[in-house]
């Protein structure tokens, strides 16, 4: 599979968070939720003590396919998005970019985009704003080392057994396409 520029992945957008600071510290506002078709369901945080941690590439199939806003609120990550939408012009393509507390960028990911990351710093914290609830029966992980040929920036990595045994991209795309037909 080929890597493309992020702006080529249909529907994925990067925007700046709103922030304000004073002697008390920093206030960061993740926005805009108006992008979510059915509103915000939940907010979740991923806390990663070790540099090199890989999480993903995660997605959910319908009726639990999710839109996400991903923000790195502490540390930094190498963020990866993969287009698994069968009708998309960038189907099968992936893009990577850095999200960090320093750059204050957030990523909006529409349904049909698998997502994963590798921590570039210890103690990185990632916040997810999600449009639907987690469904174990609808959740999948794509093999982050398989046919997509992603070059992860840190060779010494930590990954869950479930993510390391993710399904091939072709299987993921088929499962997602089938869920759209129901």
Short mmCIF file of C-alpha atoms in Angstrom, two decimals:
data_model
loop_
_atom_site.label_atom_id
_atom_site.label_comp_id
_atom_site.label_asym_id
_atom_site.label_seq_id
_atom_site.Cartn_x
_atom_site.Cartn_y
_atom_site.Cartn_z
CA UNK A 1 0.00 0.00 0.00
CA UNK A 2 1.12 3.52 -0.63
CA UNK A 3 1.65 6.44 1.65
CA UNK A 4 0.09 9.72 0.50
CA UNK A 5 0.03 13.30 1.76
CA UNK A 6 -2.50 13.77 4.51
CA UNK A 7 -4.46 16.35 2.51
CA UNK A 8 -5.15 13.62 -0.07
CA UNK A 9 -7.14 11.47 2.39
CA UNK A 10 -10.74 12.48 1.79
CA UNK A 11 -12.46 13.97 4.84
CA UNK A 12 -9.46 13.96 7.21
CA UNK A 13 -8.63 17.44 8.48
CA UNK A 14 -6.07 18.97 10.79
CA UNK A 15 -6.97 22.08 12.75
CA UNK A 16 -5.45 24.00 15.63
CA UNK A 17 -6.95 23.69 19.08
CA UNK A 18 -7.89 26.85 20.93
CA UNK A 19 -5.58 27.50 23.85
CA UNK A 20 -5.05 30.17 26.45
CA UNK A 21 -2.40 30.33 29.12
CA UNK A 22 -1.63 32.43 32.13
CA UNK A 23 0.19 32.03 35.44
CA UNK A 24 -2.13 29.14 36.41
CA UNK A 25 -1.28 27.02 33.38
CA UNK A 26 -2.79 26.14 30.02
CA UNK A 27 -6.41 25.72 28.87
CA UNK A 28 -6.93 23.76 25.64
CA UNK A 29 -10.30 23.48 23.88
CA UNK A 30 -10.79 20.68 21.35
CA UNK A 31 -13.11 21.84 18.58
CA UNK A 32 -15.34 21.70 16.54
CA UNK A 33 -17.83 18.99 17.48
CA UNK A 34 -20.26 20.30 14.87
CA UNK A 35 -18.42 18.03 12.40
CA UNK A 36 -19.89 14.93 14.05
CA UNK A 37 -23.01 13.84 12.19
CA UNK A 38 -24.79 12.69 15.36
CA UNK A 39 -22.96 14.63 18.05
CA UNK A 40 -20.43 13.60 20.68
CA UNK A 41 -20.86 10.27 22.48
CA UNK A 42 -17.78 10.12 24.70
CA UNK A 43 -14.29 11.35 25.45
CA UNK A 44 -11.44 8.91 26.15
CA UNK A 45 -7.77 9.29 27.02
CA UNK A 46 -4.86 7.02 26.12
CA UNK A 47 -1.99 7.31 28.63
CA UNK A 48 1.32 5.92 27.37
CA UNK A 49 4.26 5.81 29.79
CA UNK A 50 6.78 4.40 27.29
CA UNK A 51 8.31 6.02 24.21
CA UNK A 52 7.78 3.77 21.17
CA UNK A 53 4.34 2.47 22.19
CA UNK A 54 2.22 1.51 19.16
CA UNK A 55 -1.58 1.47 19.41
CA UNK A 56 -3.75 0.54 16.46
CA UNK A 57 -4.57 0.57 13.63
CA UNK A 58 -8.12 0.59 15.06
CA UNK A 59 -11.55 0.94 13.49
CA UNK A 60 -15.15 -0.09 14.09
CA UNK A 61 -17.67 -1.33 11.54
CA UNK A 62 -21.28 -0.16 11.22
CA UNK A 63 -23.50 0.39 13.04
CA UNK A 64 -20.67 1.48 15.38
CA UNK A 65 -18.33 3.09 12.83
CA UNK A 66 -16.97 6.17 14.54
CA UNK A 67 -15.91 9.68 13.75
CA UNK A 68 -13.01 10.86 15.93
CA UNK A 69 -11.19 13.98 16.93
CA UNK A 70 -7.70 13.00 18.08
CA UNK A 71 -5.54 15.39 20.09
CA UNK A 72 -2.17 14.82 21.76
CA UNK A 73 -2.47 16.76 25.03
CA UNK A 74 0.91 15.71 26.45
CA UNK A 75 4.07 14.57 24.64
CA UNK A 76 4.01 13.72 20.93
CA UNK A 77 2.97 10.95 18.57
CA UNK A 78 3.53 9.72 15.04
CA UNK A 79 -0.13 9.50 13.99
CA UNK A 80 -1.29 7.21 11.16
CA UNK A 81 -4.61 7.15 9.28
CA UNK A 82 -5.65 4.46 6.77
CA UNK A 83 -8.59 4.81 4.37
CA UNK A 84 -10.72 1.63 4.41
CA UNK A 85 -13.75 3.15 2.65
CA UNK A 86 -14.40 1.16 -0.55
CA UNK A 87 -15.81 4.12 -2.52
CA UNK A 88 -13.11 6.61 -1.51
CA UNK A 89 -10.58 7.98 -4.01
CA UNK A 90 -7.84 7.16 -1.48
CA UNK A 91 -9.04 3.66 -0.57
CA UNK A 92 -6.06 1.64 0.66
CA UNK A 93 -3.82 4.67 1.14
CA UNK A 94 -2.33 5.81 4.42
CA UNK A 95 -0.84 9.05 5.73
CA UNK A 96 1.22 9.93 8.78
CA UNK A 97 1.79 13.19 10.65
CA UNK A 98 2.88 14.41 14.07
CA UNK A 99 0.45 15.43 16.78
CA UNK A 100 1.95 16.98 19.89
CA UNK A 101 1.16 19.14 22.86
CA UNK A 102 3.58 21.67 21.37
CA UNK A 103 1.97 21.96 17.91
CA UNK A 104 -1.59 21.92 19.36
CA UNK A 105 -3.01 20.27 16.24
CA UNK A 106 -6.06 18.05 16.33
CA UNK A 107 -7.13 15.57 13.67
CA UNK A 108 -10.73 15.01 12.58
CA UNK A 109 -11.23 11.47 11.22
CA UNK A 110 -14.48 10.53 9.46
CA UNK A 111 -16.02 7.06 9.53
CA UNK A 112 -14.02 4.50 7.59
CA UNK A 113 -10.62 5.76 8.64
CA UNK A 114 -8.52 3.32 10.67
CA UNK A 115 -6.27 5.04 13.20
CA UNK A 116 -3.09 4.26 15.07
CA UNK A 117 -0.03 5.93 16.51
CA UNK A 118 3.43 5.48 17.96
CA UNK A 119 4.53 7.59 20.91
CA UNK A 120 7.56 9.75 20.18
CA UNK A 121 7.96 10.73 23.84
CA UNK A 122 7.43 8.97 27.15
CA UNK A 123 4.24 9.85 29.02
CA UNK A 124 2.33 10.92 25.92
CA UNK A 125 -1.40 11.40 26.48
CA UNK A 126 -3.86 11.26 23.61
CA UNK A 127 -7.46 12.41 23.88
CA UNK A 128 -10.21 11.01 21.67
CA UNK A 129 -13.60 12.63 21.15
CA UNK A 130 -15.82 9.87 19.76
CA UNK A 131 -19.16 9.93 17.97
CA UNK A 132 -20.29 6.45 19.11
CA UNK A 133 -19.73 4.04 21.97
CA UNK A 134 -17.13 1.30 21.89
CA UNK A 135 -18.47 -2.04 20.65
CA UNK A 136 -16.20 -5.04 21.19
CA UNK A 137 -18.07 -7.00 18.50
CA UNK A 138 -17.56 -4.19 15.96
CA UNK A 139 -13.96 -3.28 16.81
CA UNK A 140 -10.95 -4.46 14.79
CA UNK A 141 -7.26 -3.79 14.49
CA UNK A 142 -5.31 -3.85 11.21
CA UNK A 143 -1.85 -5.43 11.26
CA UNK A 144 0.43 -2.39 11.70
CA UNK A 145 3.43 -4.24 10.23
CA UNK A 146 1.81 -5.96 7.24
CA UNK A 147 1.04 -4.94 3.69
CA UNK A 148 0.63 -1.23 4.42
CA UNK A 149 4.42 -0.86 4.69
CA UNK A 150 4.29 1.81 7.39
CA UNK A 151 7.74 2.87 8.53
CA UNK A 152 7.34 3.39 12.26
CA UNK A 153 9.92 5.94 13.46
CA UNK A 154 11.07 4.11 16.62
CA UNK A 155 12.43 0.59 16.15
CA UNK A 156 12.22 -0.43 19.81
CA UNK A 157 8.46 -0.54 20.36
CA UNK A 158 5.79 -1.79 22.73
CA UNK A 159 2.51 -3.16 21.38
CA UNK A 160 -0.38 -5.22 22.72
CA UNK A 161 -0.71 -8.80 21.57
CA UNK A 162 -4.12 -8.00 20.06
CA UNK A 163 -2.75 -5.13 17.96
CA UNK A 164 0.32 -7.13 16.91
CA UNK A 165 -2.04 -9.84 15.60
CA UNK A 166 -4.24 -7.41 13.67
CA UNK A 167 -6.05 -8.51 10.54
CA UNK A 168 -4.67 -7.82 7.04
CA UNK A 169 -5.80 -4.60 5.35
CA UNK A 170 -7.80 -6.54 2.73
CA UNK A 171 -9.81 -8.32 5.45
CA UNK A 172 -10.42 -5.03 7.25
CA UNK A 173 -11.65 -3.33 4.08
CA UNK A 174 -13.95 -6.29 3.32
CA UNK A 175 -15.45 -6.25 6.84
CA UNK A 176 -16.04 -2.50 6.63
CA UNK A 177 -17.64 -2.75 3.16
CA UNK A 178 -19.92 -5.58 4.31
CA UNK A 179 -21.08 -3.52 7.29
CA UNK A 180 -22.19 -0.73 4.94
CA UNK A 181 -24.46 -3.13 3.06
CA UNK A 182 -26.56 -4.03 6.11
#
